[in-house]
Short mmCIF file of C-alpha atoms in Angstrom, two decimals:
data_model
loop_
_atom_site.label_atom_id
_atom_site.label_comp_id
_atom_site.label_asym_id
_atom_site.label_seq_id
_atom_site.Cartn_x
_atom_site.Cartn_y
_atom_site.Cartn_z
CA UNK T 227 -35.05 40.38 6.53
CA UNK T 228 -36.47 36.93 4.39
CA UNK T 229 -34.71 37.96 1.81
CA UNK T 230 -31.36 38.26 3.71
CA UNK T 231 -31.81 35.08 4.99
CA UNK T 232 -32.39 33.29 1.95
CA UNK T 233 -29.50 35.18 0.22
CA UNK T 234 -27.07 34.46 2.92
CA UNK T 235 -28.32 30.64 2.59
CA UNK T 236 -27.75 30.87 -1.39
CA UNK T 237 -24.19 31.73 -1.36
CA UNK T 238 -22.90 30.78 2.01
CA UNK T 239 -24.80 27.99 2.58
CA UNK T 240 -26.68 24.88 0.86
CA UNK T 241 -29.92 26.41 -0.79
CA UNK T 242 -30.12 26.31 -4.73
CA UNK T 243 -28.18 29.10 -7.08
CA UNK T 244 -30.76 30.10 -9.63
CA UNK T 245 -29.40 30.62 -12.95
CA UNK T 246 -29.95 33.99 -12.46
CA UNK T 247 -28.07 34.49 -9.01
CA UNK T 248 -24.79 33.07 -10.41
CA UNK T 249 -21.71 35.67 -10.91
CA UNK T 250 -18.92 34.00 -11.73
CA UNK T 251 -17.67 34.04 -15.79
CA UNK T 252 -15.26 31.45 -16.36
CA UNK T 253 -12.43 33.45 -15.89
CA UNK T 254 -14.17 34.55 -12.28
CA UNK T 255 -13.92 30.79 -11.92
CA UNK T 256 -10.53 29.97 -13.01
CA UNK T 257 -9.01 32.25 -11.42
CA UNK T 258 -10.60 31.95 -7.47
CA UNK T 259 -10.10 28.19 -8.04
CA UNK T 260 -6.65 28.97 -9.29
CA UNK T 261 -5.94 30.85 -6.35
CA UNK T 262 -6.61 28.12 -4.39
CA UNK T 263 -4.95 25.57 -6.11
CA UNK T 264 -1.51 27.09 -6.54
CA UNK T 265 -1.02 27.96 -3.16
CA UNK T 266 2.78 26.65 -1.65
CA UNK T 267 1.85 23.65 -0.63
CA UNK T 268 2.26 22.96 -4.65
CA UNK T 269 6.13 23.71 -4.01
CA UNK T 270 6.05 21.12 -1.36
CA UNK T 271 4.45 18.43 -3.21
CA UNK T 272 6.91 19.03 -6.28
CA UNK T 273 9.56 18.87 -3.45
CA UNK T 274 8.22 15.44 -2.35
CA UNK T 275 8.03 14.24 -6.15
CA UNK T 276 11.13 14.83 -6.81
CA UNK T 277 12.98 12.36 -4.09
CA UNK T 278 11.80 9.82 -6.37
CA UNK T 279 12.16 10.22 -9.82
CA UNK T 280 14.92 12.45 -12.94
CA UNK T 281 13.70 15.42 -14.11
CA UNK T 282 12.58 14.07 -17.56
CA UNK T 283 10.46 11.42 -15.39
CA UNK T 284 8.99 14.08 -12.78
CA UNK T 285 7.53 16.29 -15.19
CA UNK T 286 5.51 13.48 -17.24
CA UNK T 287 4.71 12.06 -13.86
CA UNK T 288 3.35 15.41 -12.42
CA UNK T 289 1.39 16.23 -15.93
CA UNK T 290 -0.12 13.30 -16.51
CA UNK T 291 -1.86 11.70 -13.73
CA UNK T 292 -2.89 14.72 -12.16
CA UNK T 293 -4.54 16.04 -15.58
CA UNK T 294 -5.95 12.72 -16.23
CA UNK T 295 -7.58 12.60 -12.61
CA UNK T 296 -8.62 15.83 -12.66
CA UNK T 297 -10.60 15.50 -15.75
CA UNK T 298 -12.08 12.64 -14.46
CA UNK T 299 -13.43 13.48 -11.34
CA UNK T 300 -14.49 16.61 -12.45
CA UNK T 301 -16.68 15.68 -14.20
CA UNK T 302 -19.82 15.77 -11.46
CA UNK T 303 -19.09 19.50 -11.87
CA UNK T 304 -22.09 19.83 -15.13
CA UNK T 305 -24.61 18.48 -12.35
CA UNK T 306 -23.62 21.41 -9.93
CA UNK T 307 -23.82 23.67 -12.03
CA UNK T 308 -27.03 22.91 -13.68
CA UNK T 309 -28.95 22.06 -10.47
CA UNK T 310 -26.91 24.98 -8.06
CA UNK T 311 -25.59 22.50 -5.85
CA UNK T 312 -22.24 21.43 -4.74
CA UNK T 313 -21.45 17.61 -4.92
CA UNK T 314 -22.21 17.12 -0.96
CA UNK T 315 -26.49 17.80 -1.73
CA UNK T 316 -25.83 14.57 -4.08
CA UNK T 317 -23.91 12.87 -2.09
CA UNK T 318 -27.26 12.81 0.09
CA UNK T 319 -28.60 10.30 -2.57
CA UNK T 320 -25.18 8.52 -2.31
CA UNK T 321 -24.66 7.79 1.66
CA UNK T 322 -28.08 9.38 2.81
CA UNK T 323 -28.44 12.64 5.08
CA UNK T 324 -26.40 11.66 7.93
CA UNK T 325 -23.98 10.14 6.02
CA UNK T 326 -23.04 13.05 4.59
CA UNK T 327 -22.98 14.74 7.50
CA UNK T 328 -20.18 12.50 9.17
CA UNK T 329 -18.39 12.33 6.03
CA UNK T 330 -17.99 15.82 5.13
CA UNK T 331 -16.90 16.36 8.97
CA UNK T 332 -14.47 13.66 8.10
CA UNK T 333 -13.35 14.96 5.01
CA UNK T 334 -12.90 18.74 5.90
CA UNK T 335 -11.04 17.56 8.78
CA UNK T 336 -8.31 15.82 6.36
CA UNK T 337 -8.32 18.95 4.13
CA UNK T 338 -7.57 21.40 6.74
CA UNK T 339 -4.38 19.51 7.42
CA UNK T 340 -2.97 21.43 3.65
CA UNK T 341 -4.07 24.93 5.62
CA UNK T 342 -1.25 24.23 8.20
CA UNK T 343 0.96 23.66 5.47
CA UNK T 344 0.18 26.35 4.04
CA UNK T 345 0.10 28.83 7.22
CA UNK T 346 3.50 27.42 8.41
CA UNK T 347 5.07 28.33 4.46
CA UNK T 348 4.07 31.40 5.56
CA UNK T 349 5.98 32.12 8.57
CA UNK T 350 8.69 30.78 7.11
CA UNK T 351 8.34 33.24 4.11
CA UNK T 352 8.04 36.20 6.75
CA UNK T 353 10.60 35.33 8.58
CA UNK T 354 12.93 34.95 5.39
CA UNK T 355 11.58 38.14 4.05
CA UNK T 356 13.08 39.80 7.53
CA UNK T 357 16.58 37.90 7.49
CA UNK T 358 16.80 40.32 4.14
CA UNK T 359 16.62 43.22 6.13
CA UNK T 360 18.86 42.19 8.57
CA UNK T 361 16.22 41.17 11.27
CA UNK T 362 16.87 37.77 12.49
CA UNK T 363 13.86 36.36 14.15
CA UNK T 364 13.29 33.67 16.58
CA UNK T 365 11.87 30.75 14.69
CA UNK T 366 10.68 29.00 17.58
CA UNK T 367 8.69 31.70 18.60
CA UNK T 368 7.39 33.66 15.53
CA UNK T 369 7.00 30.39 13.27
CA UNK T 370 3.46 29.71 15.47
CA UNK T 371 2.79 33.52 15.63
CA UNK T 372 2.85 34.55 11.79
CA UNK T 373 1.28 31.03 10.93
CA UNK T 374 -1.85 31.51 13.16
CA UNK T 375 -1.68 34.98 12.02
CA UNK T 376 -1.76 33.90 7.88
CA UNK T 377 -4.95 31.94 9.38
CA UNK T 378 -6.80 34.44 11.10
CA UNK T 379 -6.26 36.90 7.94
CA UNK T 380 -7.41 34.21 5.55
CA UNK T 381 -10.06 33.65 7.77
CA UNK T 382 -11.21 37.27 7.36
CA UNK T 383 -11.31 36.79 3.79
CA UNK T 384 -13.73 33.74 3.95
CA UNK T 385 -16.19 35.34 6.48
CA UNK T 386 -16.31 38.13 3.17
CA UNK T 387 -17.62 35.29 0.92
CA UNK T 388 -17.09 34.56 -2.29
CA UNK T 389 -17.09 38.20 -3.53
CA UNK T 390 -14.30 39.38 -1.52
CA UNK T 391 -12.43 35.88 -2.78
CA UNK T 392 -12.81 36.68 -6.00
CA UNK T 393 -11.64 39.99 -5.71
CA UNK T 394 -8.85 38.94 -4.18
CA UNK T 395 -7.88 36.38 -6.43
CA UNK T 396 -7.74 38.46 -9.31
CA UNK T 397 -4.99 40.34 -8.33
CA UNK T 398 -2.96 36.97 -6.10
CA UNK T 399 -3.51 35.09 -9.22
CA UNK T 400 -2.06 37.13 -11.72
CA UNK T 401 0.68 38.00 -9.75
CA UNK T 402 1.47 34.38 -8.80
CA UNK T 403 1.76 33.36 -11.85
CA UNK T 404 3.73 35.61 -12.75
CA UNK T 405 6.11 34.44 -9.83
CA UNK T 406 5.48 30.73 -11.03
CA UNK T 407 7.14 31.60 -14.06
CA UNK T 408 10.18 33.87 -12.52
CA UNK T 409 10.48 31.30 -10.03
CA UNK T 410 10.90 28.17 -12.82
CA UNK T 411 13.43 30.68 -14.34
CA UNK T 412 15.57 30.88 -10.80
CA UNK T 413 15.68 27.53 -10.78
CA UNK T 414 16.60 26.19 -14.20
CA UNK T 415 19.45 29.31 -14.43
CA UNK T 416 20.60 29.23 -11.03
CA UNK T 417 22.82 25.71 -11.40
CA UNK T 418 24.04 24.51 -15.05
CA UNK T 419 20.50 22.67 -16.28
CA UNK T 420 22.88 19.26 -17.33
CA UNK T 421 23.29 18.88 -13.90
CA UNK T 422 19.44 19.14 -13.22
CA UNK T 423 18.99 16.79 -15.44
CA UNK T 424 21.91 14.28 -14.54
CA UNK T 425 20.35 14.33 -10.52
CA UNK T 426 19.46 10.44 -9.18
CA UNK T 427 16.90 10.16 -7.01
CA UNK T 428 17.73 9.80 -3.83
CA UNK T 429 14.67 7.31 -3.14
CA UNK T 430 15.79 4.62 -4.71
CA UNK T 431 17.29 2.24 -2.59
CA UNK T 432 15.69 -1.50 -2.65
CA UNK T 433 12.75 -0.65 -5.07
CA UNK T 434 12.62 -0.65 -8.81
CA UNK T 435 12.60 1.90 -11.43
CA UNK T 436 8.95 1.26 -12.14
CA UNK T 437 7.83 1.23 -8.32
CA UNK T 438 9.75 4.34 -7.99
CA UNK T 439 7.81 5.77 -10.97
CA UNK T 440 4.64 4.15 -9.18
CA UNK T 441 5.38 5.96 -5.72
CA UNK T 442 5.54 9.50 -7.26
CA UNK T 443 2.71 9.00 -9.24
CA UNK T 444 0.48 7.77 -5.98
CA UNK T 445 1.30 10.91 -4.37
CA UNK T 446 0.02 12.87 -7.40
CA UNK T 447 -2.99 10.97 -7.91
CA UNK T 448 -3.73 11.60 -4.45
CA UNK T 449 -2.76 15.51 -4.86
CA UNK T 450 -5.25 15.34 -7.69
CA UNK T 451 -7.87 13.67 -5.22
CA UNK T 452 -7.57 16.34 -2.99
CA UNK T 453 -8.93 18.38 -4.83
CA UNK T 454 -12.44 16.35 -5.91
CA UNK T 455 -14.40 16.54 -2.21
CA UNK T 456 -13.73 20.84 -2.45
CA UNK T 457 -13.73 21.47 -5.85
CA UNK T 458 -17.50 20.95 -6.70
CA UNK T 459 -18.04 23.26 -4.08
CA UNK T 460 -17.64 26.93 -6.22
CA UNK T 461 -18.91 26.24 -9.95
CA UNK T 462 -22.30 25.76 -8.68
CA UNK T 463 -21.75 30.01 -8.88
CA UNK T 464 -20.73 29.68 -12.11
CA UNK T 465 -23.24 30.97 -15.55
CA UNK T 466 -22.76 27.95 -17.35
CA UNK T 467 -21.73 24.33 -17.13
CA UNK T 468 -19.22 24.83 -19.80
CA UNK T 469 -17.80 27.43 -17.72
CA UNK T 470 -18.22 25.38 -14.67
CA UNK T 471 -16.37 22.50 -15.65
CA UNK T 472 -13.16 23.89 -17.90
CA UNK T 473 -13.08 27.05 -15.43
CA UNK T 474 -11.74 24.05 -12.73
CA UNK T 475 -9.81 21.45 -14.67
CA UNK T 476 -7.74 23.64 -16.14
CA UNK T 477 -7.09 25.52 -12.85
CA UNK T 478 -6.47 21.82 -11.00
CA UNK T 479 -5.37 20.06 -13.57
CA UNK T 480 -2.89 22.36 -15.44
CA UNK T 481 -1.95 25.17 -13.24
CA UNK T 482 -1.70 23.57 -10.05
CA UNK T 483 0.64 20.79 -11.59
CA UNK T 484 3.05 23.34 -13.46
CA UNK T 485 3.52 25.11 -9.98
CA UNK T 486 4.39 21.45 -9.18
CA UNK T 487 6.40 20.89 -11.78
CA UNK T 488 8.09 24.10 -10.87
CA UNK T 489 8.84 22.85 -6.86
CA UNK T 490 10.15 20.04 -8.20
CA UNK T 491 12.65 21.51 -10.71
CA UNK T 492 13.35 24.06 -7.86
CA UNK T 493 14.19 21.31 -5.49
CA UNK T 494 16.37 19.45 -7.77
CA UNK T 495 18.26 22.54 -8.24
CA UNK T 496 18.82 22.90 -4.61
CA UNK T 497 20.19 19.07 -4.55
CA UNK T 498 22.63 20.77 -6.91
CA UNK T 499 23.37 23.42 -5.41
CA UNK T 500 23.75 22.05 -1.78
CA UNK T 501 23.47 18.41 -2.06
CA UNK T 502 20.41 18.22 -0.09
CA UNK T 503 16.80 17.71 -0.68
CA UNK T 504 14.40 20.59 0.60
CA UNK T 505 11.04 21.33 0.55
CA UNK T 506 10.28 24.76 1.81
CA UNK T 507 10.45 27.05 -1.27
CA UNK T 508 11.20 29.99 1.03
CA UNK T 509 14.76 28.29 2.12
CA UNK T 510 14.78 27.13 -1.83
CA UNK T 511 14.76 30.88 -3.15
CA UNK T 512 16.66 32.67 -0.72
CA UNK T 513 19.52 30.03 -2.13
CA UNK T 514 19.09 29.95 -5.51
CA UNK T 515 17.50 33.49 -6.60
CA UNK T 516 18.92 36.78 -6.73
CA UNK T 517 18.42 39.35 -3.95
CA UNK T 518 15.83 41.30 -5.55
CA UNK T 519 13.69 38.53 -7.49
CA UNK T 520 13.96 36.42 -3.99
CA UNK T 521 12.59 39.47 -2.15
CA UNK T 522 9.50 39.90 -4.46
CA UNK T 523 8.55 35.83 -4.65
CA UNK T 524 9.20 35.50 -1.33
CA UNK T 525 6.48 38.67 -0.61
CA UNK T 526 4.30 37.24 -3.33
CA UNK T 527 4.87 33.44 -1.88
CA UNK T 528 3.87 34.57 1.83
CA UNK T 529 0.82 36.60 0.86
CA UNK T 530 -0.63 34.04 -1.52
CA UNK T 531 -1.20 31.97 1.44
CA UNK T 532 -3.46 34.09 2.91
CA UNK T 533 -5.70 34.18 -0.31
CA UNK T 534 -5.59 30.29 -0.04
CA UNK T 535 -6.25 30.33 3.73
CA UNK T 536 -9.52 32.45 2.79
CA UNK T 537 -10.91 29.89 -0.69
CA UNK T 538 -10.42 27.26 1.35
CA UNK T 539 -11.89 27.86 4.61
CA UNK T 540 -15.32 28.76 2.60
CA UNK T 541 -14.87 26.00 0.11
CA UNK T 542 -15.01 23.32 3.58
CA UNK T 543 -17.06 25.10 5.79
CA UNK T 544 -19.64 24.78 3.01
CA UNK T 545 -19.01 21.22 2.44
CA UNK T 546 -19.33 20.60 6.08
CA UNK T 547 -22.91 22.97 5.82
CA UNK T 548 -23.68 20.54 3.45
CA UNK T 549 -23.90 17.91 6.23
CA UNK T 550 -24.58 20.09 9.21
CA UNK T 551 -26.91 22.66 7.43
CA UNK T 552 -28.35 24.16 10.27
CA UNK T 553 -24.98 25.40 11.81
CA UNK T 554 -24.02 28.84 10.86
CA UNK T 555 -21.55 29.49 8.76
CA UNK T 556 -19.53 32.24 10.33
CA UNK T 557 -19.36 29.74 13.37
CA UNK T 558 -17.51 27.31 11.32
CA UNK T 559 -15.09 29.44 9.56
CA UNK T 560 -13.92 30.29 13.27
CA UNK T 561 -14.18 26.70 14.31
CA UNK T 562 -11.86 26.07 11.24
CA UNK T 563 -9.57 28.85 12.03
CA UNK T 564 -9.14 27.10 15.68
CA UNK T 565 -8.36 23.84 14.24
CA UNK T 566 -6.00 24.56 11.80
CA UNK T 567 -4.04 26.80 14.26
CA UNK T 568 -4.11 24.05 16.44
CA UNK T 569 -2.37 21.81 13.22
CA UNK T 570 -0.30 24.81 12.38
CA UNK T 571 1.38 25.23 15.98
CA UNK T 572 1.76 21.68 16.09
CA UNK T 573 3.66 21.43 12.66
CA UNK T 574 3.69 17.58 11.75
CA UNK T 575 1.53 17.61 8.67
CA UNK T 576 4.83 18.08 6.79
CA UNK T 577 6.70 16.00 8.62
CA UNK T 578 4.23 13.00 7.72
CA UNK T 579 3.64 14.28 4.39
CA UNK T 580 3.50 11.69 1.87
CA UNK T 581 0.99 9.26 4.31
CA UNK T 582 -0.80 12.35 5.04
CA UNK T 583 -2.21 13.02 1.35
CA UNK T 584 -2.66 9.35 0.85
CA UNK T 585 -4.62 8.73 3.64
CA UNK T 586 -6.94 11.42 2.63
CA UNK T 587 -7.41 10.30 -0.85
CA UNK T 588 -8.21 6.88 0.34
CA UNK T 589 -11.33 8.07 1.52
CA UNK T 590 -11.44 11.07 -1.01
CA UNK T 591 -11.29 7.96 -3.93
CA UNK T 592 -14.32 5.92 -3.21
CA UNK T 593 -16.50 8.94 -2.89
CA UNK T 594 -14.86 9.44 -6.38
CA UNK T 595 -16.05 6.46 -8.08
CA UNK T 596 -18.97 6.44 -6.50
CA UNK T 597 -20.17 9.76 -7.08
CA UNK T 598 -19.24 9.44 -11.02
CA UNK T 599 -20.91 5.73 -11.42
CA UNK T 600 -24.43 7.45 -9.59
CA UNK T 601 -24.10 10.07 -12.06
CA UNK T 602 -23.82 8.71 -15.11
CA UNK T 603 -25.18 5.27 -14.64
CA UNK T 604 -27.38 4.67 -11.46
CA UNK T 605 -29.29 8.03 -11.26
CA UNK T 606 -28.88 9.03 -15.15
CA UNK T 607 -27.84 12.56 -14.34
CA UNK T 608 -31.09 13.21 -12.64
CA UNK T 609 -31.58 13.77 -8.46
CA UNK T 610 -34.80 14.33 -6.51
CA UNK T 611 -33.75 18.08 -4.99
CA UNK T 612 -37.15 17.58 -3.03
CA UNK T 613 -35.82 14.51 -1.01
CA UNK T 614 -32.29 15.87 -0.72
CA UNK T 615 -33.52 18.66 0.77
CA UNK T 616 -35.58 16.60 3.24
CA UNK T 617 -39.06 18.07 2.32
CA UNK T 618 -42.07 16.39 4.06
CA UNK T 619 -43.19 13.42 2.06
CA UNK T 620 -39.92 13.09 0.30
CA UNK T 621 -37.74 10.86 2.04
CA UNK T 622 -35.70 8.53 -1.05
CA UNK T 623 -32.35 9.57 0.89
CA UNK T 624 -33.40 8.74 4.13
CA UNK T 625 -32.06 4.99 3.80
CA UNK T 626 -31.58 3.59 7.38
CA UNK T 627 -32.57 6.70 9.88
CA UNK T 628 -30.61 8.95 7.59
CA UNK T 629 -27.30 6.00 6.79
CA UNK T 630 -26.76 4.16 3.56
CA UNK T 631 -25.34 1.45 4.97
CA UNK T 632 -24.81 -0.04 1.78
CA UNK T 633 -22.99 3.67 0.66
CA UNK T 634 -20.51 3.69 3.58
CA UNK T 635 -19.37 -0.03 3.76
CA UNK T 636 -18.22 0.59 -0.14
CA UNK T 637 -16.55 3.15 1.36
CA UNK T 638 -14.93 1.94 4.06
CA UNK T 639 -14.19 -1.94 2.12
CA UNK T 640 -12.61 0.30 -0.37
CA UNK T 641 -10.10 1.86 2.09
CA UNK T 642 -9.33 -1.08 4.10
CA UNK T 643 -8.97 -3.94 0.90
CA UNK T 644 -6.33 -1.36 -0.83
CA UNK T 645 -4.26 -0.27 2.43
CA UNK T 646 -4.11 -4.60 3.21
CA UNK T 647 -3.90 -5.88 0.09
CA UNK T 648 -2.59 -3.36 -2.32
CA UNK T 649 -0.41 -0.32 -0.86
CA UNK T 650 -0.29 1.29 2.94
CA UNK T 651 0.12 4.87 2.93
CA UNK T 652 1.80 4.93 6.61
CA UNK T 653 4.86 2.68 5.70
CA UNK T 654 4.86 2.85 1.88
CA UNK T 655 5.17 -0.57 1.32
CA UNK T 656 3.67 -2.21 -1.62
CA UNK T 657 1.40 -4.78 -1.23
CA UNK T 658 0.31 -6.01 -4.83
CA UNK T 659 1.50 -5.35 -8.14
CA UNK T 660 -1.88 -4.06 -8.92
CA UNK T 661 -0.54 -0.37 -7.66
CA UNK T 662 1.71 -0.46 -10.28
CA UNK T 663 -0.98 0.29 -12.80
CA UNK T 664 -3.59 1.66 -10.29
CA UNK T 665 -1.82 3.13 -7.52
CA UNK T 666 -2.91 3.04 -4.23
CA UNK T 667 -5.34 5.70 -4.12
CA UNK T 668 -6.42 5.06 -7.84
CA UNK T 669 -7.34 1.51 -6.86
CA UNK T 670 -9.63 2.65 -4.12
CA UNK T 671 -11.95 5.00 -6.30
CA UNK T 672 -11.95 1.41 -8.88
CA UNK T 673 -13.01 -0.79 -5.91
CA UNK T 674 -15.51 1.95 -4.91
CA UNK T 675 -16.96 2.69 -7.83
CA UNK T 676 -17.14 -1.26 -8.70
CA UNK T 677 -19.06 -1.91 -5.38
CA UNK T 678 -21.49 0.93 -5.76
CA UNK T 679 -22.44 -0.13 -8.59
CA UNK T 680 -22.76 -3.82 -7.92
CA UNK T 681 -24.55 -3.08 -4.34
CA UNK T 682 -27.21 -0.90 -6.83
CA UNK T 683 -27.85 -3.77 -8.90
CA UNK T 684 -28.13 -6.53 -6.42
CA UNK T 685 -29.88 -4.26 -3.30
CA UNK T 686 -31.86 -1.64 -6.06
CA UNK T 687 -35.24 -1.08 -3.61
CA UNK T 688 -32.48 -0.01 -1.17
CA UNK T 689 -30.16 2.29 -3.29
CA UNK T 690 -32.35 4.04 -5.57
CA UNK T 691 -35.58 5.25 -4.56
CA UNK T 692 -36.15 8.38 -6.48
CA UNK T 693 -37.13 7.48 -9.22
CA UNK T 694 -40.57 9.22 -8.69
CA UNK T 695 -39.55 11.64 -7.20
CA UNK T 696 -37.41 13.30 -9.66
CA UNK T 697 -37.74 17.22 -11.09
CA UNK T 698 -37.65 18.58 -14.65
CA UNK T 699 -34.38 19.98 -15.63
#
């Protein structure tokens, strides 16, 4: 009974995973993470970017900003594997135990918006599939029903845990990689390629070419940041630090951007063919592809969203469990299912897509900057696990009744200053030329890192209390 409890709390809880308990090879982690990363929201992201830039600039923007920020933001994966813990356990040293509880819930509530996008894309795929068989479904009725079905099926995968996720993604990812290549080929051959190259950005009135490029970059940096607080959960299951880092960064920094780029190219092709920008990949596939290829692609795109729901639910419920370790994992998964179902029926996330990804990144950005400074400079890659897990007599991370007030203020100040003086993602207004160098989301990470470093120097006795309580690793 005790062994069963420990095993359960190791895989679907917050107990550190010992080296001999880790079952994910590089390929297992790469495929599982890729299955999570290449959901059809990548096509939606690509459609968003394509409105700002032409073909060549779009590709440069997508790959450069995603890869650079992913490589940097995933550096703490080394501690995740070394200690067998995720980012949120380490963040107890940065934010305090109760601070992590609050931020983990806030971040997960934001992250789950992505799964509503995936669920709605599932319903669109299924409705378009039915059209191929001559069955016309009432979209107002069936969109929410099929979207919720996707969430429910994904929840069943999440309840199965990492082993079910691993084997599900072994099939889905290989299939989806093939689909990605097919979709890219469809996009560049369905219309003359010269016409795709000639498409001019639609969102260009009143803004310069550089502003347009950086507004697109803002979307890509925010997209890269959207993985950050989720990326450091599954690597703790990796067998080695190297496989943990590269299995994650290659997924988020290369595979996901490829699918974003494919979505962008598909959007440009759709514009050439119809004269309108479209963000729903299922609609674009129906218009651009031959019936056979369209049917196959739609089928795989549809079921990819179920795998994404499963992986995403596991990862984000693990994030919340880091802040609320006593709450049952299965209960969290059920609550997440209800929450995502409500967002899916509402359908408003897609309507405010650009603002949604930036506002979420404005909270995640400072956390990225702070964790890098804390890991490399302040604590020099050494954490007190005894204090992180609140063992009796070890309260280095208790701070002020469980809250690191200074750490939380660094996040708040970074968000407010960036929104007021650099870039407001809600209305898309550029407040300062700083945005043209850092983007808004990038600036939150830089400012958060700087503020946290200065605070740790000025208030060292408050911020760094664990040096006498370190683990030997």
